[in-house]
mmCIF file of C-alpha atoms and ligand atoms in Angstrom:
data_model
loop_
_atom_site.group_PDB
_atom_site.id
_atom_site.type_symbol
_atom_site.label_atom_id
_atom_site.label_comp_id
_atom_site.label_asym_id
_atom_site.label_seq_id
_atom_site.Cartn_x
_atom_site.Cartn_y
_atom_site.Cartn_z
ATOM 1 C CA UNK A 23 3.827 -8.631 43.013
ATOM 2 C CA UNK A 24 5.466 -5.270 42.324
ATOM 3 C CA UNK A 25 5.152 -4.208 38.712
ATOM 4 C CA UNK A 26 7.633 -2.011 36.951
ATOM 5 C CA UNK A 27 5.984 1.215 35.935
ATOM 6 C CA UNK A 28 7.063 2.668 32.650
ATOM 7 C CA UNK A 29 5.805 6.162 31.920
ATOM 8 C CA UNK A 30 3.125 6.021 29.269
ATOM 9 C CA UNK A 31 2.418 9.037 27.162
ATOM 10 C CA UNK A 32 -1.331 9.007 27.199
ATOM 11 C CA UNK A 33 -3.190 11.611 25.242
ATOM 12 C CA UNK A 34 -6.598 10.068 25.521
ATOM 13 C CA UNK A 35 -9.006 10.875 28.305
ATOM 14 C CA UNK A 36 -10.067 7.292 28.417
ATOM 15 C CA UNK A 37 -6.898 5.252 28.361
ATOM 16 C CA UNK A 38 -7.101 1.930 26.602
ATOM 17 C CA UNK A 39 -7.948 -0.993 28.792
ATOM 18 C CA UNK A 40 -4.891 -3.019 29.476
ATOM 19 C CA UNK A 41 -5.396 -6.690 29.920
ATOM 20 C CA UNK A 42 -6.698 -7.455 33.363
ATOM 21 C CA UNK A 43 -6.123 -10.735 35.081
ATOM 22 C CA UNK A 44 -8.633 -13.319 33.964
ATOM 23 C CA UNK A 45 -8.524 -17.035 34.165
ATOM 24 C CA UNK A 46 -8.257 -17.239 30.370
ATOM 25 C CA UNK A 47 -5.182 -15.056 30.236
ATOM 26 C CA UNK A 48 -1.651 -15.918 31.051
ATOM 27 C CA UNK A 49 -0.164 -14.102 34.044
ATOM 28 C CA UNK A 50 2.524 -12.683 31.767
ATOM 29 C CA UNK A 51 -0.174 -10.991 29.681
ATOM 30 C CA UNK A 52 -1.374 -8.784 32.504
ATOM 31 C CA UNK A 53 -0.566 -5.158 31.676
ATOM 32 C CA UNK A 54 0.191 -5.965 28.027
ATOM 33 C CA UNK A 55 -1.837 -4.185 25.318
ATOM 34 C CA UNK A 56 -4.635 -6.451 24.155
ATOM 35 C CA UNK A 57 -3.505 -6.276 20.517
ATOM 36 C CA UNK A 58 -0.133 -7.694 21.540
ATOM 37 C CA UNK A 59 -1.764 -10.528 23.478
ATOM 38 C CA UNK A 60 -3.926 -11.427 20.474
ATOM 39 C CA UNK A 61 -0.957 -11.156 18.153
ATOM 40 C CA UNK A 62 1.027 -13.572 20.330
ATOM 41 C CA UNK A 63 -1.791 -16.114 20.158
ATOM 42 C CA UNK A 64 -1.790 -15.839 16.360
ATOM 43 C CA UNK A 65 1.982 -16.153 16.113
ATOM 44 C CA UNK A 66 1.947 -19.176 18.422
ATOM 45 C CA UNK A 67 -0.279 -20.901 15.846
ATOM 46 C CA UNK A 68 1.876 -19.578 12.985
ATOM 47 C CA UNK A 69 -1.269 -18.108 11.434
ATOM 48 C CA UNK A 70 -1.377 -15.143 9.082
ATOM 49 C CA UNK A 71 -2.910 -11.845 10.117
ATOM 50 C CA UNK A 72 -2.856 -9.706 7.031
ATOM 51 C CA UNK A 73 -5.447 -6.948 6.675
ATOM 52 C CA UNK A 74 -7.864 -9.219 4.843
ATOM 53 C CA UNK A 75 -7.476 -12.225 7.158
ATOM 54 C CA UNK A 76 -10.080 -13.215 9.690
ATOM 55 C CA UNK A 77 -8.645 -13.582 13.192
ATOM 56 C CA UNK A 78 -11.862 -14.303 15.114
ATOM 57 C CA UNK A 79 -10.632 -17.580 16.575
ATOM 58 C CA UNK A 80 -7.850 -15.767 18.419
ATOM 59 C CA UNK A 81 -10.170 -13.310 20.099
ATOM 60 C CA UNK A 82 -11.972 -14.223 23.277
ATOM 61 C CA UNK A 83 -15.469 -13.103 24.226
ATOM 62 C CA UNK A 84 -15.535 -9.520 25.440
ATOM 63 C CA UNK A 85 -12.152 -8.591 23.989
ATOM 64 C CA UNK A 86 -13.487 -6.576 21.053
ATOM 65 C CA UNK A 87 -14.511 -3.798 23.440
ATOM 66 C CA UNK A 88 -10.959 -3.681 24.717
ATOM 67 C CA UNK A 89 -9.644 -3.484 21.161
ATOM 68 C CA UNK A 90 -11.951 -0.545 20.427
ATOM 69 C CA UNK A 91 -10.498 1.290 23.426
ATOM 70 C CA UNK A 92 -6.941 0.560 22.365
ATOM 71 C CA UNK A 93 -7.564 1.723 18.790
ATOM 72 C CA UNK A 94 -9.277 4.868 20.119
ATOM 73 C CA UNK A 95 -6.242 5.733 22.193
ATOM 74 C CA UNK A 96 -3.961 5.400 19.194
ATOM 75 C CA UNK A 97 -6.385 7.224 16.908
ATOM 76 C CA UNK A 98 -6.350 10.076 19.379
ATOM 77 C CA UNK A 99 -2.584 10.184 18.997
ATOM 78 C CA UNK A 100 -3.020 10.380 15.204
ATOM 79 C CA UNK A 101 -5.339 13.369 15.611
ATOM 80 C CA UNK A 102 -2.799 14.994 17.928
ATOM 81 C CA UNK A 103 -0.090 14.450 15.335
ATOM 82 C CA UNK A 104 -2.326 16.010 12.713
ATOM 83 C CA UNK A 105 -2.321 19.070 14.999
ATOM 84 C CA UNK A 106 -6.046 19.011 15.573
ATOM 85 C CA UNK A 107 -7.238 20.602 18.777
ATOM 86 C CA UNK A 108 -9.656 17.924 19.900
ATOM 87 C CA UNK A 109 -10.052 19.689 23.248
ATOM 88 C CA UNK A 110 -11.644 22.883 21.895
ATOM 89 C CA UNK A 111 -12.974 21.587 18.604
ATOM 90 C CA UNK A 112 -16.255 20.030 19.624
ATOM 91 C CA UNK A 113 -16.529 18.285 16.247
ATOM 92 C CA UNK A 114 -13.471 16.161 16.876
ATOM 93 C CA UNK A 115 -13.866 15.661 20.606
ATOM 94 C CA UNK A 116 -14.951 12.032 20.382
ATOM 95 C CA UNK A 117 -13.707 11.324 16.874
ATOM 96 C CA UNK A 118 -11.038 8.888 18.027
ATOM 97 C CA UNK A 119 -13.624 6.778 19.852
ATOM 98 C CA UNK A 120 -16.050 6.966 16.918
ATOM 99 C CA UNK A 121 -13.424 5.965 14.354
ATOM 100 C CA UNK A 122 -12.172 3.111 16.533
ATOM 101 C CA UNK A 123 -15.692 1.767 16.938
ATOM 102 C CA UNK A 124 -16.343 2.149 13.215
ATOM 103 C CA UNK A 125 -13.188 0.195 12.330
ATOM 104 C CA UNK A 126 -13.569 -2.659 14.792
ATOM 105 C CA UNK A 127 -17.349 -3.012 14.984
ATOM 106 C CA UNK A 128 -18.399 -1.972 11.497
ATOM 107 C CA UNK A 129 -16.211 -1.507 8.450
ATOM 108 C CA UNK A 130 -13.467 -4.017 9.398
ATOM 109 C CA UNK A 131 -15.687 -6.253 11.473
ATOM 110 C CA UNK A 132 -15.204 -9.151 9.055
ATOM 111 C CA UNK A 133 -11.703 -9.571 10.502
ATOM 112 C CA UNK A 134 -12.925 -10.012 14.053
ATOM 113 C CA UNK A 135 -16.120 -12.067 13.947
ATOM 114 C CA UNK A 136 -16.717 -15.679 12.984
ATOM 115 C CA UNK A 137 -18.011 -16.590 9.564
ATOM 116 C CA UNK A 138 -21.820 -16.356 9.486
ATOM 117 C CA UNK A 139 -23.404 -19.749 9.885
ATOM 118 C CA UNK A 140 -24.798 -21.087 6.662
ATOM 119 C CA UNK A 141 -27.774 -23.339 6.587
ATOM 120 C CA UNK A 142 -27.319 -25.750 3.743
ATOM 121 C CA UNK A 143 -30.192 -27.380 1.927
ATOM 122 C CA UNK A 144 -29.903 -30.567 -0.027
ATOM 123 C CA UNK A 145 -30.548 -29.942 -3.685
ATOM 124 C CA UNK A 146 -33.905 -31.772 -3.507
ATOM 125 C CA UNK A 147 -35.252 -30.752 -6.874
ATOM 126 C CA UNK A 148 -31.815 -31.632 -8.270
ATOM 127 C CA UNK A 149 -31.394 -28.242 -9.877
ATOM 128 C CA UNK A 150 -28.543 -27.927 -12.279
ATOM 129 C CA UNK A 151 -29.521 -24.659 -13.878
ATOM 130 C CA UNK A 152 -27.570 -21.435 -13.732
ATOM 131 C CA UNK A 153 -28.424 -19.281 -10.708
ATOM 132 C CA UNK A 154 -27.448 -15.640 -10.539
ATOM 133 C CA UNK A 155 -27.449 -13.759 -7.269
ATOM 134 C CA UNK A 156 -27.042 -9.995 -7.237
ATOM 135 C CA UNK A 157 -26.360 -7.253 -7.309
ATOM 136 C CA UNK A 158 -25.076 -7.523 -3.757
ATOM 137 C CA UNK A 159 -23.923 -4.195 -2.359
ATOM 138 C CA UNK A 160 -20.250 -4.159 -1.475
ATOM 139 C CA UNK A 161 -18.804 -1.817 1.111
ATOM 140 C CA UNK A 162 -15.130 -2.284 1.729
ATOM 141 C CA UNK A 163 -11.897 -0.340 2.024
ATOM 142 C CA UNK A 164 -8.597 -0.618 0.233
ATOM 143 C CA UNK A 165 -5.681 -1.992 2.224
ATOM 144 C CA UNK A 166 -3.377 0.636 0.746
ATOM 145 C CA UNK A 167 -5.090 3.810 1.929
ATOM 146 C CA UNK A 168 -8.066 2.574 3.987
ATOM 147 C CA UNK A 169 -10.245 4.496 1.549
ATOM 148 C CA UNK A 170 -13.749 3.185 0.864
ATOM 149 C CA UNK A 171 -14.499 0.804 -1.971
ATOM 150 C CA UNK A 172 -18.177 0.876 -2.893
ATOM 151 C CA UNK A 173 -19.584 -1.447 -5.442
ATOM 152 C CA UNK A 174 -21.685 -4.387 -6.467
ATOM 153 C CA UNK A 175 -21.158 -8.081 -6.859
ATOM 154 C CA UNK A 176 -22.923 -10.725 -8.914
ATOM 155 C CA UNK A 177 -22.491 -14.375 -8.169
ATOM 156 C CA UNK A 178 -23.253 -17.111 -10.649
ATOM 157 C CA UNK A 179 -23.607 -20.675 -9.448
ATOM 158 C CA UNK A 180 -24.087 -23.781 -11.490
ATOM 159 C CA UNK A 181 -24.983 -26.392 -8.888
ATOM 160 C CA UNK A 182 -24.507 -30.070 -9.402
ATOM 161 C CA UNK A 183 -27.213 -32.506 -8.434
ATOM 162 C CA UNK A 184 -25.171 -33.263 -5.335
ATOM 163 C CA UNK A 185 -24.517 -29.649 -4.338
ATOM 164 C CA UNK A 186 -25.660 -28.344 -0.997
ATOM 165 C CA UNK A 187 -27.462 -25.075 -1.636
ATOM 166 C CA UNK A 188 -27.408 -22.118 0.724
ATOM 167 C CA UNK A 189 -30.217 -19.625 1.277
ATOM 168 C CA UNK A 190 -30.170 -16.564 -0.956
ATOM 169 C CA UNK A 191 -29.614 -14.105 1.892
ATOM 170 C CA UNK A 192 -26.504 -16.051 2.892
ATOM 171 C CA UNK A 193 -24.693 -14.982 -0.257
ATOM 172 C CA UNK A 194 -24.998 -11.390 0.909
ATOM 173 C CA UNK A 195 -23.957 -12.211 4.453
ATOM 174 C CA UNK A 196 -20.917 -14.138 3.275
ATOM 175 C CA UNK A 197 -19.971 -11.359 0.849
ATOM 176 C CA UNK A 198 -20.293 -8.762 3.592
ATOM 177 C CA UNK A 199 -18.137 -10.834 5.930
ATOM 178 C CA UNK A 200 -15.341 -11.028 3.351
ATOM 179 C CA UNK A 201 -15.621 -7.391 2.282
ATOM 180 C CA UNK A 202 -15.715 -5.860 5.755
ATOM 181 C CA UNK A 203 -11.927 -5.939 5.920
ATOM 182 C CA UNK A 204 -9.256 -3.794 4.340
ATOM 183 C CA UNK A 205 -9.113 -5.481 0.961
ATOM 184 C CA UNK A 206 -7.700 -5.591 -2.511
ATOM 185 C CA UNK A 207 -10.513 -6.165 -4.975
ATOM 186 C CA UNK A 208 -8.664 -8.884 -6.901
ATOM 187 C CA UNK A 209 -8.023 -10.895 -3.748
ATOM 188 C CA UNK A 210 -11.491 -10.348 -2.323
ATOM 189 C CA UNK A 211 -13.286 -11.942 -5.269
ATOM 190 C CA UNK A 212 -10.907 -14.904 -5.233
ATOM 191 C CA UNK A 213 -11.499 -15.430 -1.525
ATOM 192 C CA UNK A 214 -15.240 -15.311 -2.018
ATOM 193 C CA UNK A 215 -15.060 -17.780 -4.902
ATOM 194 C CA UNK A 216 -12.909 -20.188 -2.845
ATOM 195 C CA UNK A 217 -15.384 -20.058 -0.005
ATOM 196 C CA UNK A 218 -18.399 -20.687 -2.217
ATOM 197 C CA UNK A 219 -16.672 -23.590 -3.963
ATOM 198 C CA UNK A 220 -15.914 -25.148 -0.601
ATOM 199 C CA UNK A 221 -19.427 -24.659 0.782
ATOM 200 C CA UNK A 222 -21.592 -25.484 -2.206
ATOM 201 C CA UNK A 223 -19.367 -27.768 -4.246
ATOM 202 C CA UNK A 224 -20.893 -26.513 -7.478
ATOM 203 C CA UNK A 225 -19.981 -27.474 -11.019
ATOM 204 C CA UNK A 226 -19.029 -23.863 -11.538
ATOM 205 C CA UNK A 227 -18.946 -20.546 -9.762
ATOM 206 C CA UNK A 228 -18.509 -17.084 -11.240
ATOM 207 C CA UNK A 229 -18.143 -13.721 -9.580
ATOM 208 C CA UNK A 230 -18.136 -10.260 -11.082
ATOM 209 C CA UNK A 231 -17.341 -7.238 -8.968
ATOM 210 C CA UNK A 232 -17.714 -3.682 -10.122
ATOM 211 C CA UNK A 233 -16.576 -0.973 -7.699
ATOM 212 C CA UNK A 234 -15.606 2.613 -7.171
ATOM 213 C CA UNK A 235 -12.302 3.026 -5.411
ATOM 214 C CA UNK A 236 -12.339 6.204 -3.397
ATOM 215 C CA UNK A 237 -8.559 6.318 -3.315
ATOM 216 C CA UNK A 238 -8.842 7.187 -7.023
ATOM 217 C CA UNK A 239 -11.502 9.820 -6.475
ATOM 218 C CA UNK A 240 -10.700 11.426 -3.159
ATOM 219 C CA UNK A 241 -6.938 11.523 -3.595
ATOM 220 C CA UNK A 242 -4.330 10.720 -6.225
ATOM 221 C CA UNK A 243 -5.414 11.277 -9.785
ATOM 222 C CA UNK A 244 -8.884 12.419 -8.688
ATOM 223 C CA UNK A 245 -10.472 10.493 -11.473
ATOM 224 C CA UNK A 246 -14.116 10.508 -10.528
ATOM 225 C CA UNK A 247 -15.373 8.079 -13.096
ATOM 226 C CA UNK A 248 -12.886 5.291 -12.854
ATOM 227 C CA UNK A 249 -14.269 1.971 -11.828
ATOM 228 C CA UNK A 250 -12.683 -1.353 -11.423
ATOM 229 C CA UNK A 251 -14.382 -4.455 -12.715
ATOM 230 C CA UNK A 252 -13.007 -7.894 -12.243
ATOM 231 C CA UNK A 253 -14.225 -11.410 -12.410
ATOM 232 C CA UNK A 254 -13.397 -14.913 -11.327
ATOM 233 C CA UNK A 255 -14.580 -17.896 -13.327
ATOM 234 C CA UNK A 256 -14.280 -21.386 -11.941
ATOM 235 C CA UNK A 257 -15.130 -24.844 -13.156
ATOM 236 C CA UNK A 258 -17.845 -24.889 -15.804
ATOM 237 C CA UNK A 259 -17.694 -21.107 -16.210
ATOM 238 C CA UNK A 260 -14.088 -21.434 -17.226
ATOM 239 C CA UNK A 261 -14.546 -24.326 -19.618
ATOM 240 C CA UNK A 262 -17.909 -23.543 -21.156
ATOM 241 C CA UNK A 263 -17.910 -20.289 -23.079
ATOM 242 C CA UNK A 264 -21.679 -20.490 -23.656
ATOM 243 C CA UNK A 265 -22.333 -20.640 -19.944
ATOM 244 C CA UNK A 266 -19.951 -17.762 -19.358
ATOM 245 C CA UNK A 267 -21.666 -15.737 -22.058
ATOM 246 C CA UNK A 268 -25.097 -16.513 -20.615
ATOM 247 C CA UNK A 269 -23.973 -15.325 -17.162
ATOM 248 C CA UNK A 270 -22.389 -12.119 -18.451
ATOM 249 C CA UNK A 271 -25.306 -11.290 -20.749
ATOM 250 C CA UNK A 272 -27.776 -11.646 -17.897
ATOM 251 C CA UNK A 273 -25.715 -9.171 -15.857
ATOM 252 C CA UNK A 274 -25.823 -6.593 -18.622
ATOM 253 C CA UNK A 275 -29.588 -6.562 -18.485
ATOM 254 C CA UNK A 276 -29.590 -5.499 -14.861
HETATM 255 ZN ZN1 ZN B 14 -6.113 2.718 -2.146
#
């Protein structure tokens, strides 16, 4: 079938992989940028794809590599527009590829991969005592500037006798999965709390996040010492001020 060729302004040495014909793809998708194909799948399901949404179920095996290539091509165009001579400047020669890989495979990876599997344990010893997990290191980026957010999180859980408990390391893995997306701190802690409530069904869950926002330090007001602290209190932590106080006082000692 003859295809209409539109001239493409390509600045990258390695042009992004366009979708090749595969059994899983519609014929009409051939030649379409991968991001557009994925976006169409999301829109067909009327799902949301904001910066802090996970879109793993719309991505097929092997497609992340293609996304890296597409992002690299566009990142190269950004460097060109910044009037950086990536040809002669050996430091920036492969920057577009490096940044693309960093975004898709590392710092924003929580958008593109499935939620880590959580092994749940029945609460055999019927614990109903306050558990505090943390500090968990948080590495994220703000949705506004894509500047790093570096901080710590503490999670308080008051399980019920019926709660399913998850292994300690899973709190970190779940936190990382949520944070490895362009985020807004206030929304990130709420999302994490929702997820933990759903998984563990505790009597209460509390989260405190304390972070440096590099968009305050690197740019803007250049306030090097400003931090943002916020918390979410659910269930028993909301109703019982003694429990809340116990949780917060234990954090102060760390
Ligand atoms: Zn920002």
